mmCIF file of C-alpha atoms in Angstrom:
data_model
loop_
_atom_site.group_PDB
_atom_site.id
_atom_site.type_symbol
_atom_site.label_atom_id
_atom_site.label_comp_id
_atom_site.label_asym_id
_atom_site.label_seq_id
_atom_site.Cartn_x
_atom_site.Cartn_y
_atom_site.Cartn_z
ATOM 1 C CA MET A 42 -11.454 -131.556 -82.167
ATOM 2 C CA LYS A 43 -11.057 -128.059 -82.350
ATOM 3 C CA PRO A 44 -7.756 -126.369 -82.094
ATOM 4 C CA PHE A 45 -6.028 -126.072 -79.167
ATOM 5 C CA ILE A 46 -4.195 -123.169 -80.503
ATOM 6 C CA ARG A 47 -5.287 -119.869 -81.802
ATOM 7 C CA TRP A 48 -3.239 -119.135 -85.185
ATOM 8 C CA TYR A 49 -3.003 -116.487 -87.946
ATOM 9 C CA GLY A 50 -4.737 -118.005 -90.994
ATOM 10 C CA SER A 51 -6.852 -120.460 -89.309
ATOM 11 C CA LYS A 52 -8.886 -122.713 -91.456
ATOM 12 C CA GLU A 53 -11.596 -123.525 -88.460
ATOM 13 C CA GLU A 54 -14.139 -121.612 -90.067
ATOM 14 C CA ASP A 55 -13.811 -122.612 -93.500
ATOM 15 C CA LEU A 56 -14.172 -126.223 -92.353
ATOM 16 C CA GLU A 57 -17.668 -125.847 -93.647
ATOM 17 C CA ALA A 58 -16.088 -126.290 -97.067
ATOM 18 C CA ILE A 59 -13.373 -128.114 -97.209
ATOM 19 C CA LEU A 60 -14.547 -131.343 -95.146
ATOM 20 C CA PRO A 61 -17.083 -132.258 -97.704
ATOM 21 C CA LEU A 62 -14.322 -132.501 -100.397
ATOM 22 C CA VAL A 63 -11.761 -134.465 -98.451
ATOM 23 C CA PRO A 64 -11.244 -138.639 -99.493
ATOM 24 C CA GLU A 65 -13.433 -140.489 -96.961
ATOM 25 C CA LYS A 66 -10.348 -142.744 -97.074
ATOM 26 C CA ILE A 67 -7.227 -141.795 -95.938
ATOM 27 C CA ARG A 68 -4.193 -143.873 -95.390
ATOM 28 C CA HIS A 69 -1.503 -140.826 -94.220
ATOM 29 C CA TYR A 70 -2.417 -137.470 -93.859
ATOM 30 C CA TYR A 71 0.253 -134.748 -94.650
ATOM 31 C CA GLU A 72 0.140 -130.995 -93.966
ATOM 32 C CA PRO A 73 3.297 -128.971 -94.585
ATOM 33 C CA PHE A 74 1.997 -125.795 -93.247
ATOM 34 C CA ALA A 75 -0.010 -127.070 -90.247
ATOM 35 C CA GLY A 76 -0.452 -123.690 -88.442
ATOM 36 C CA GLY A 77 -3.482 -124.223 -85.733
ATOM 37 C CA GLY A 78 -4.010 -127.275 -87.233
ATOM 38 C CA ALA A 79 -7.852 -127.146 -87.946
ATOM 39 C CA CYS A 80 -7.957 -129.087 -90.335
ATOM 40 C CA PHE A 81 -5.125 -131.883 -89.441
ATOM 41 C CA LEU A 82 -7.913 -132.535 -86.502
ATOM 42 C CA ALA A 83 -11.281 -132.733 -88.208
ATOM 43 C CA VAL A 84 -9.957 -135.222 -90.660
ATOM 44 C CA ASN A 85 -9.747 -139.153 -90.117
ATOM 45 C CA ALA A 86 -6.363 -141.269 -91.205
ATOM 46 C CA ASP A 87 -4.178 -144.041 -90.216
ATOM 47 C CA ARG A 88 -1.307 -141.569 -89.848
ATOM 48 C CA TYR A 89 -0.355 -138.368 -89.731
ATOM 49 C CA PHE A 90 2.486 -136.412 -90.574
ATOM 50 C CA ILE A 91 1.987 -131.991 -89.733
ATOM 51 C CA ASN A 92 4.746 -129.799 -90.347
ATOM 52 C CA ASP A 93 5.439 -126.013 -90.011
ATOM 53 C CA LYS A 94 8.291 -123.686 -90.335
ATOM 54 C CA CYS A 95 7.443 -121.974 -86.857
ATOM 55 C CA ARG A 96 9.473 -123.863 -84.391
ATOM 56 C CA GLU A 97 7.950 -122.320 -81.290
ATOM 57 C CA LEU A 98 4.782 -123.758 -82.774
ATOM 58 C CA ILE A 99 5.880 -127.243 -83.668
ATOM 59 C CA LEU A 100 7.778 -127.195 -79.830
ATOM 60 C CA ALA A 101 4.279 -126.427 -78.030
ATOM 61 C CA TYR A 102 2.563 -129.434 -80.428
ATOM 62 C CA ARG A 103 5.586 -131.836 -79.098
ATOM 63 C CA ILE A 104 5.434 -130.909 -75.456
ATOM 64 C CA ILE A 105 1.701 -131.432 -75.796
ATOM 65 C CA LYS A 106 2.148 -134.769 -77.271
ATOM 66 C CA LYS A 107 4.353 -135.915 -74.237
ATOM 67 C CA GLY A 108 1.704 -134.871 -71.893
ATOM 68 C CA ASN A 109 3.878 -132.312 -70.123
ATOM 69 C CA ARG A 110 2.219 -132.049 -66.502
ATOM 70 C CA MET A 111 4.230 -129.009 -65.389
ATOM 71 C CA MET A 112 2.925 -126.841 -68.948
ATOM 72 C CA ASN A 113 -0.495 -127.941 -67.645
ATOM 73 C CA ILE A 114 -0.279 -126.591 -64.260
ATOM 74 C CA TYR A 115 0.889 -123.395 -65.498
ATOM 75 C CA LEU A 116 -1.561 -123.518 -67.852
ATOM 76 C CA ASP A 117 -4.299 -123.715 -65.081
ATOM 77 C CA VAL A 118 -2.663 -121.031 -63.235
ATOM 78 C CA ILE A 119 -2.249 -118.162 -65.818
ATOM 79 C CA ASN A 120 -6.110 -118.983 -66.852
ATOM 80 C CA ASN A 121 -7.127 -118.746 -63.690
ATOM 81 C CA ALA A 122 -5.226 -115.355 -63.204
ATOM 82 C CA TRP A 123 -6.843 -113.914 -66.493
ATOM 83 C CA LYS A 124 -9.941 -115.036 -64.556
ATOM 84 C CA LYS A 125 -8.904 -113.486 -61.704
ATOM 85 C CA ALA A 126 -7.641 -110.401 -62.556
ATOM 86 C CA ASP A 127 -11.297 -108.933 -63.742
ATOM 87 C CA GLU A 128 -12.209 -109.038 -59.826
ATOM 88 C CA VAL A 129 -8.863 -107.613 -58.725
ATOM 89 C CA PHE A 130 -9.677 -104.717 -61.227
ATOM 90 C CA GLU A 131 -12.792 -104.361 -60.069
ATOM 91 C CA SER A 132 -11.889 -104.212 -56.077
ATOM 92 C CA VAL A 133 -9.234 -101.278 -57.334
ATOM 93 C CA LYS A 134 -11.402 -99.628 -59.736
ATOM 94 C CA GLY A 135 -12.387 -96.615 -57.730
ATOM 95 C CA GLU A 136 -8.343 -96.008 -56.795
ATOM 96 C CA ILE A 137 -7.821 -95.718 -60.790
ATOM 97 C CA LEU A 138 -10.490 -93.883 -61.301
ATOM 98 C CA ASN A 139 -9.341 -91.209 -58.725
ATOM 99 C CA LEU A 140 -6.010 -91.082 -60.152
ATOM 100 C CA LYS A 141 -7.623 -90.182 -63.295
ATOM 101 C CA ALA A 142 -9.533 -87.696 -62.224
ATOM 102 C CA LEU A 143 -6.501 -86.016 -60.697
ATOM 103 C CA CYS A 144 -5.152 -86.298 -64.094
ATOM 104 C CA ASP A 145 -8.271 -84.626 -65.776
ATOM 105 C CA VAL A 146 -7.969 -81.208 -63.324
ATOM 106 C CA GLY A 147 -3.996 -81.102 -64.124
ATOM 107 C CA LYS A 148 -2.381 -82.199 -60.418
ATOM 108 C CA TYR A 149 0.223 -83.964 -62.545
ATOM 109 C CA ARG A 150 2.627 -81.579 -64.208
ATOM 110 C CA ASP A 151 4.033 -83.965 -66.505
ATOM 111 C CA ARG A 152 3.992 -88.005 -67.398
ATOM 112 C CA SER A 153 6.448 -88.784 -64.858
ATOM 113 C CA ASP A 154 4.507 -87.394 -61.556
ATOM 114 C CA LEU A 155 1.718 -89.279 -63.130
ATOM 115 C CA ALA A 156 3.373 -92.295 -63.324
ATOM 116 C CA LYS A 157 4.785 -92.209 -59.724
ATOM 117 C CA ASP A 158 1.715 -92.492 -57.991
ATOM 118 C CA VAL A 159 0.205 -95.071 -60.674
ATOM 119 C CA ALA A 160 3.245 -96.925 -59.710
ATOM 120 C CA GLY A 161 2.609 -96.783 -56.203
ATOM 121 C CA PHE A 162 -1.058 -97.900 -56.236
ATOM 122 C CA ALA A 163 0.044 -100.760 -58.612
ATOM 123 C CA LYS A 164 2.434 -101.714 -55.728
ATOM 124 C CA THR A 165 -0.274 -102.433 -53.768
ATOM 125 C CA LEU A 166 -1.614 -105.118 -55.715
ATOM 126 C CA ASN A 167 -0.988 -108.144 -54.036
ATOM 127 C CA TYR A 168 0.636 -110.754 -56.931
ATOM 128 C CA SER A 169 -0.726 -114.100 -55.042
ATOM 129 C CA LYS A 170 -4.168 -112.587 -55.423
ATOM 130 C CA ILE A 171 -3.856 -112.691 -59.136
ATOM 131 C CA PHE A 172 -1.571 -115.677 -59.804
ATOM 132 C CA GLY A 173 -1.738 -117.331 -56.496
ATOM 133 C CA ARG A 174 1.880 -118.686 -57.020
ATOM 134 C CA ARG A 175 5.234 -116.705 -58.490
ATOM 135 C CA LEU A 176 5.845 -117.738 -61.648
ATOM 136 C CA SER A 177 8.897 -115.442 -61.748
ATOM 137 C CA GLU A 178 11.519 -114.007 -59.197
ATOM 138 C CA LYS A 179 11.138 -110.595 -61.623
ATOM 139 C CA GLU A 180 8.925 -108.186 -60.437
ATOM 140 C CA CYS A 181 7.842 -107.106 -63.399
ATOM 141 C CA LEU A 182 3.895 -107.628 -62.837
ATOM 142 C CA THR A 183 3.667 -104.253 -61.328
ATOM 143 C CA VAL A 184 5.637 -102.443 -63.711
ATOM 144 C CA SER A 185 3.701 -103.697 -66.363
ATOM 145 C CA ILE A 186 0.192 -102.860 -65.303
ATOM 146 C CA SER A 187 0.966 -99.275 -64.166
ATOM 147 C CA HIS A 188 3.002 -98.626 -67.695
ATOM 148 C CA ASN A 189 -0.213 -99.637 -69.510
ATOM 149 C CA LEU A 190 -2.528 -97.674 -66.752
ATOM 150 C CA VAL A 191 -0.246 -94.524 -67.226
ATOM 151 C CA ASN A 192 -0.841 -94.729 -71.110
ATOM 152 C CA ALA A 193 -4.220 -95.188 -70.900
ATOM 153 C CA ILE A 194 -4.902 -92.364 -68.347
ATOM 154 C CA ILE A 195 -2.811 -89.648 -70.784
ATOM 155 C CA GLU A 196 -4.331 -90.746 -73.768
ATOM 156 C CA MET A 197 -7.947 -90.487 -72.300
ATOM 157 C CA ARG A 198 -7.176 -86.889 -71.506
ATOM 158 C CA LYS A 199 -6.441 -85.815 -74.750
ATOM 159 C CA GLN A 200 -9.909 -87.192 -75.942
ATOM 160 C CA ASP A 201 -13.352 -85.211 -75.458
ATOM 161 C CA GLU A 202 -15.490 -85.851 -72.874
ATOM 162 C CA LEU A 203 -15.938 -89.865 -72.639
ATOM 163 C CA LYS A 204 -18.841 -91.561 -71.020
ATOM 164 C CA GLU A 205 -18.267 -93.623 -67.883
ATOM 165 C CA GLN A 206 -18.930 -97.022 -68.981
ATOM 166 C CA MET A 207 -16.072 -95.971 -71.919
ATOM 167 C CA VAL A 208 -13.523 -94.890 -68.919
ATOM 168 C CA GLU A 209 -13.841 -97.810 -66.916
ATOM 169 C CA GLY A 210 -13.633 -100.024 -70.462
ATOM 170 C CA ASN A 211 -10.219 -98.717 -71.482
ATOM 171 C CA LEU A 212 -9.105 -98.575 -67.699
ATOM 172 C CA LYS A 213 -9.758 -102.251 -67.565
ATOM 173 C CA LEU A 214 -8.176 -102.883 -71.300
ATOM 174 C CA ALA A 215 -5.006 -101.514 -69.771
ATOM 175 C CA PHE A 216 -5.446 -103.407 -66.577
ATOM 176 C CA LYS A 217 -5.460 -106.605 -68.636
ATOM 177 C CA THR A 218 -2.989 -105.658 -71.009
ATOM 178 C CA GLY A 219 -0.222 -105.445 -68.075
ATOM 179 C CA ILE A 220 -1.500 -109.140 -67.674
ATOM 180 C CA TYR A 221 -0.611 -109.772 -70.997
ATOM 181 C CA ASP A 222 2.459 -108.133 -71.794
ATOM 182 C CA TYR A 223 3.627 -109.576 -68.294
ATOM 183 C CA ILE A 224 3.277 -112.735 -69.349
ATOM 184 C CA ALA A 225 4.874 -112.129 -72.484
ATOM 185 C CA GLU A 226 7.645 -111.134 -70.459
ATOM 186 C CA LEU A 227 7.745 -114.671 -68.806
ATOM 187 C CA TYR A 228 7.722 -115.849 -72.694
ATOM 188 C CA ASN A 229 10.443 -113.994 -73.716
ATOM 189 C CA ASP A 230 12.566 -114.785 -70.215
ATOM 190 C CA CYS A 231 11.972 -118.829 -70.114
ATOM 191 C CA GLU A 232 14.524 -121.075 -71.532
ATOM 192 C CA GLN A 233 13.871 -123.005 -74.449
ATOM 193 C CA LYS A 234 12.931 -126.359 -72.463
ATOM 194 C CA ASP A 235 10.971 -124.721 -69.979
ATOM 195 C CA SER A 236 7.308 -126.003 -69.647
ATOM 196 C CA LEU A 237 6.390 -122.449 -68.526
ATOM 197 C CA LYS A 238 7.195 -120.783 -71.593
ATOM 198 C CA TYR A 239 5.022 -123.158 -73.971
ATOM 199 C CA ALA A 240 2.306 -122.622 -71.493
ATOM 200 C CA ALA A 241 2.886 -118.688 -71.720
ATOM 201 C CA PHE A 242 3.110 -119.506 -75.979
ATOM 202 C CA ILE A 243 -0.563 -121.172 -76.021
ATOM 203 C CA PHE A 244 -2.003 -118.221 -73.514
ATOM 204 C CA LEU A 245 -0.181 -115.237 -75.818
ATOM 205 C CA MET A 246 -1.488 -117.014 -79.050
ATOM 206 C CA GLY A 247 -5.158 -117.134 -77.437
ATOM 207 C CA TYR A 248 -5.166 -113.583 -76.672
ATOM 208 C CA SER A 249 -2.829 -111.756 -79.312
ATOM 209 C CA GLU A 250 -3.810 -109.745 -82.249
ATOM 210 C CA LYS A 251 -5.194 -111.784 -85.097
ATOM 211 C CA GLY A 252 -3.625 -114.962 -83.492
ATOM 212 C CA LEU A 253 -0.027 -113.362 -84.761
ATOM 213 C CA PHE A 254 3.397 -114.875 -83.823
ATOM 214 C CA SER A 255 5.839 -111.957 -84.815
ATOM 215 C CA LYS A 256 9.164 -111.102 -83.071
ATOM 216 C CA ASP A 257 11.202 -107.935 -82.674
ATOM 217 C CA GLU A 258 14.785 -107.259 -83.956
ATOM 218 C CA CYS A 259 15.711 -109.053 -80.963
ATOM 219 C CA GLY A 260 14.061 -111.921 -81.208
ATOM 220 C CA CYS A 261 11.439 -111.024 -78.500
ATOM 221 C CA PHE A 262 7.497 -112.033 -78.889
ATOM 222 C CA CYS A 263 5.750 -108.462 -79.610
ATOM 223 C CA THR A 264 2.244 -109.261 -81.351
ATOM 224 C CA PRO A 265 -0.013 -106.838 -79.096
ATOM 225 C CA TYR A 266 -3.059 -107.900 -77.166
ATOM 226 C CA ALA A 267 -6.591 -108.174 -79.275
ATOM 227 C CA GLY A 268 -8.133 -105.919 -76.854
ATOM 228 C CA LYS A 269 -11.502 -105.462 -75.468
ATOM 229 C CA LYS A 270 -13.188 -108.323 -77.405
ATOM 230 C CA LEU A 271 -10.909 -110.530 -74.993
ATOM 231 C CA ASN A 272 -11.202 -108.915 -71.587
ATOM 232 C CA GLY A 273 -13.856 -111.406 -70.795
ATOM 233 C CA ALA A 274 -12.349 -114.675 -72.955
ATOM 234 C CA TYR A 275 -11.247 -117.577 -70.721
ATOM 235 C CA MET A 276 -8.958 -120.482 -72.087
ATOM 236 C CA ASP A 277 -11.233 -123.571 -70.287
ATOM 237 C CA ASP A 278 -12.205 -125.328 -72.971
ATOM 238 C CA MET A 279 -9.005 -125.039 -74.872
ATOM 239 C CA ILE A 280 -7.293 -126.586 -72.076
ATOM 240 C CA SER A 281 -9.417 -129.175 -71.471
ATOM 241 C CA ASP A 282 -8.950 -129.768 -75.009
ATOM 242 C CA ILE A 283 -5.210 -130.051 -74.484
ATOM 243 C CA LYS A 284 -5.349 -132.536 -71.658
ATOM 244 C CA SER A 285 -8.187 -134.692 -73.702
ATOM 245 C CA SER A 286 -7.385 -138.663 -74.171
ATOM 246 C CA GLU A 287 -9.070 -137.907 -77.974
ATOM 247 C CA LEU A 288 -5.793 -135.386 -78.022
ATOM 248 C CA SER A 289 -3.616 -137.738 -76.819
ATOM 249 C CA ALA A 290 -4.702 -140.276 -79.280
ATOM 250 C CA ARG A 291 -4.428 -138.111 -82.564
ATOM 251 C CA LEU A 292 -1.314 -137.016 -81.093
ATOM 252 C CA ALA A 293 0.381 -140.323 -80.744
ATOM 253 C CA LYS A 294 -0.025 -141.596 -84.112
ATOM 254 C CA THR A 295 1.426 -138.259 -85.427
ATOM 255 C CA GLU A 296 4.811 -137.121 -86.485
ATOM 256 C CA ILE A 297 5.804 -133.633 -85.794
ATOM 257 C CA THR A 298 8.485 -131.774 -87.988
ATOM 258 C CA TYR A 299 9.400 -127.922 -88.462
ATOM 259 C CA TRP A 300 11.204 -128.044 -91.985
ATOM 260 C CA ASN A 301 10.472 -125.636 -94.722
ATOM 261 C CA PHE A 302 8.128 -126.768 -97.212
ATOM 262 C CA PRO A 303 10.422 -127.876 -99.975
ATOM 263 C CA THR A 304 12.477 -130.161 -97.029
ATOM 264 C CA PHE A 305 9.283 -131.793 -95.691
ATOM 265 C CA LEU A 306 7.569 -132.571 -99.282
ATOM 266 C CA LYS A 307 10.772 -134.074 -100.365
ATOM 267 C CA ASN A 308 10.887 -136.486 -97.673
ATOM 268 C CA ILE A 309 6.844 -137.593 -97.774
ATOM 269 C CA ASP A 310 6.726 -140.834 -100.011
ATOM 270 C CA CYS A 311 3.086 -140.907 -101.039
ATOM 271 C CA THR A 312 0.708 -143.406 -102.785
ATOM 272 C CA GLU A 313 -2.912 -142.619 -103.844
ATOM 273 C CA GLU A 314 -4.490 -143.430 -100.725
ATOM 274 C CA ASP A 315 -2.864 -140.381 -99.129
ATOM 275 C CA PHE A 316 -3.702 -137.335 -98.857
ATOM 276 C CA ILE A 317 -1.839 -133.757 -98.641
ATOM 277 C CA PHE A 318 -3.928 -130.853 -97.495
ATOM 278 C CA ILE A 319 -2.041 -127.528 -98.430
ATOM 279 C CA ASP A 320 -2.769 -123.859 -97.086
ATOM 280 C CA PRO A 321 -0.014 -121.616 -97.792
ATOM 281 C CA PRO A 322 0.737 -118.905 -95.741
ATOM 282 C CA GLU A 323 -1.044 -115.630 -96.321
ATOM 283 C CA ASN A 324 0.547 -112.628 -96.848
ATOM 284 C CA CYS A 325 0.173 -109.433 -94.771
ATOM 285 C CA ILE A 326 -0.196 -106.508 -96.327
ATOM 286 C CA SER A 327 0.996 -103.548 -93.912
ATOM 287 C CA LYS A 328 3.188 -102.457 -90.753
ATOM 288 C CA GLU A 329 -0.426 -102.906 -88.493
ATOM 289 C CA GLU A 330 -0.731 -106.280 -90.036
ATOM 290 C CA PHE A 331 2.833 -107.175 -89.316
ATOM 291 C CA THR A 332 4.862 -107.526 -92.375
ATOM 292 C CA THR A 333 7.361 -109.538 -90.724
ATOM 293 C CA TYR A 334 4.968 -112.761 -90.599
ATOM 294 C CA THR A 335 5.647 -115.316 -92.918
ATOM 295 C CA SER A 336 4.543 -114.712 -96.247
ATOM 296 C CA PHE A 337 4.460 -117.081 -99.291
ATOM 297 C CA SER A 338 6.578 -115.601 -102.583
ATOM 298 C CA ASP A 339 5.372 -116.450 -106.252
ATOM 299 C CA SER A 340 8.398 -118.561 -106.637
ATOM 300 C CA GLN A 341 7.559 -120.399 -103.726
ATOM 301 C CA HIS A 342 4.129 -120.838 -105.526
ATOM 302 C CA ARG A 343 5.570 -122.360 -108.658
ATOM 303 C CA ALA A 344 7.804 -124.645 -106.592
ATOM 304 C CA LEU A 345 4.406 -125.655 -104.592
ATOM 305 C CA ALA A 346 2.845 -126.250 -107.965
ATOM 306 C CA ASP A 347 5.627 -128.391 -109.741
ATOM 307 C CA PHE A 348 5.836 -130.399 -106.635
ATOM 308 C CA LEU A 349 1.810 -131.019 -106.801
ATOM 309 C CA LEU A 350 1.338 -130.947 -110.474
ATOM 310 C CA ASN A 351 4.165 -133.299 -111.531
ATOM 311 C CA LYS A 352 5.622 -135.294 -108.414
ATOM 312 C CA THR A 353 3.340 -136.538 -106.446
ATOM 313 C CA LYS A 354 0.905 -139.599 -106.577
ATOM 314 C CA ALA A 355 -1.583 -138.760 -103.646
ATOM 315 C CA LYS A 356 -4.777 -136.865 -103.597
ATOM 316 C CA TRP A 357 -4.348 -133.031 -102.192
ATOM 317 C CA MET A 358 -6.318 -130.071 -101.511
ATOM 318 C CA LEU A 359 -5.095 -126.728 -101.826
ATOM 319 C CA THR A 360 -6.707 -123.873 -100.042
ATOM 320 C CA VAL A 361 -5.548 -120.290 -101.816
ATOM 321 C CA LYS A 362 -5.919 -116.422 -102.503
ATOM 322 C CA GLU A 363 -7.317 -116.311 -106.073
ATOM 323 C CA SER A 364 -4.581 -114.716 -108.220
ATOM 324 C CA SER A 365 -3.691 -114.549 -111.707
ATOM 325 C CA ASN A 366 -0.636 -116.220 -110.794
ATOM 326 C CA ILE A 367 -2.563 -118.787 -109.367
ATOM 327 C CA LEU A 368 -4.832 -119.631 -112.258
ATOM 328 C CA ASP A 369 -1.619 -119.352 -114.501
ATOM 329 C CA LEU A 370 -0.362 -122.153 -112.584
ATOM 330 C CA TYR A 371 -3.259 -124.515 -111.892
ATOM 331 C CA GLN A 372 -6.232 -123.636 -114.634
ATOM 332 C CA GLY A 373 -6.174 -125.691 -117.924
ATOM 333 C CA LYS A 374 -5.187 -128.965 -115.617
ATOM 334 C CA GLY A 375 -7.972 -131.137 -115.179
ATOM 335 C CA LEU A 376 -8.322 -129.767 -111.773
ATOM 336 C CA ARG A 377 -11.386 -128.814 -109.522
ATOM 337 C CA MET A 378 -11.344 -125.151 -108.517
ATOM 338 C CA ILE A 379 -14.104 -124.273 -105.979
ATOM 339 C CA PRO A 380 -14.642 -120.610 -104.805
ATOM 340 C CA VAL A 381 -15.126 -120.588 -100.809
ATOM 341 C CA ARG A 382 -18.401 -118.429 -100.507
ATOM 342 C CA ARG A 383 -17.302 -116.795 -97.393
ATOM 343 C CA ARG A 384 -14.386 -115.326 -98.210
ATOM 344 C CA LYS A 385 -13.919 -113.540 -101.073
ATOM 345 C CA HIS A 386 -11.766 -114.366 -104.100
ATOM 346 C CA TYR A 387 -10.383 -117.568 -102.310
ATOM 347 C CA MET A 388 -10.808 -120.865 -103.682
ATOM 348 C CA ILE A 389 -10.191 -124.654 -103.096
ATOM 349 C CA ILE A 390 -8.343 -126.324 -105.747
ATOM 350 C CA THR A 391 -7.874 -130.034 -105.789
ATOM 351 C CA ASN A 392 -6.863 -133.124 -108.143
ATOM 352 C CA TYR A 393 -9.321 -135.442 -107.439
#
């Protein structure tokens, strides 16, 4: 099974290196940093115990485990809207290009004049042609689309002459960013128990920059759209996986928690027949990569090493970036330390 939620730091592309090293027979599988669940979904065990500190992620896992019918309906609506947006853009592309042309020849004295005409155009868009059914009483879809189109038109005016294909690509990106931002508004406005919230969450993770889940100071989701590369990507396979009997069977024998990792590890009672897969959060290194995202400190690495080396009987595997701190903690302890070829300075450490 493939991950049904896109998540920053996913190990899906590293499974080729990870899976040959996983024990053949596992009684209980434990994972304190589940994320998108690439390893969890690829490894066979009698029972599973997965955990993550991100409450929103874990609640999404739980609602999928319950087989929430309304969430599945909303997922289909959003996915179909993402496809339909392509058709709608093509049908109105001429009008948008005309607005850009008027801006280029200086018709608009300032941003507000352009914004009025773009907003007037956006109001002619038929909501039902994109979404089929109304997801919210708020009329924010046209506002979101017009805001992004205005930004794109003004930004292109600052640049040297662009090829027609580039212009159309930038305008389509703005149009689809408007759809993405609208879904983000729906997510932020929904109550915690609302099925629409988790459908929106799964969509946003599928299309956010690097699969990051980040919040602003007000606690609202704020990761931007990943851009042109995902304009023509759809969630059909992901939705099919979420509805599959195979995933349902896996989640039926899985306990899902959202504790911090010391609490999770403290509450597991492992034997030599059990396996712990540990993939700590990767540090983000700049504002562009969202420094608010969860990182893993040196002191946390020391606490983790103390547990793995001294407090568990289970077989365990740690995937981690090589550093002097990591080498100090694990080197010379009779462990296997295996470089991951496709990732520079990355390694797999096992106690078996």
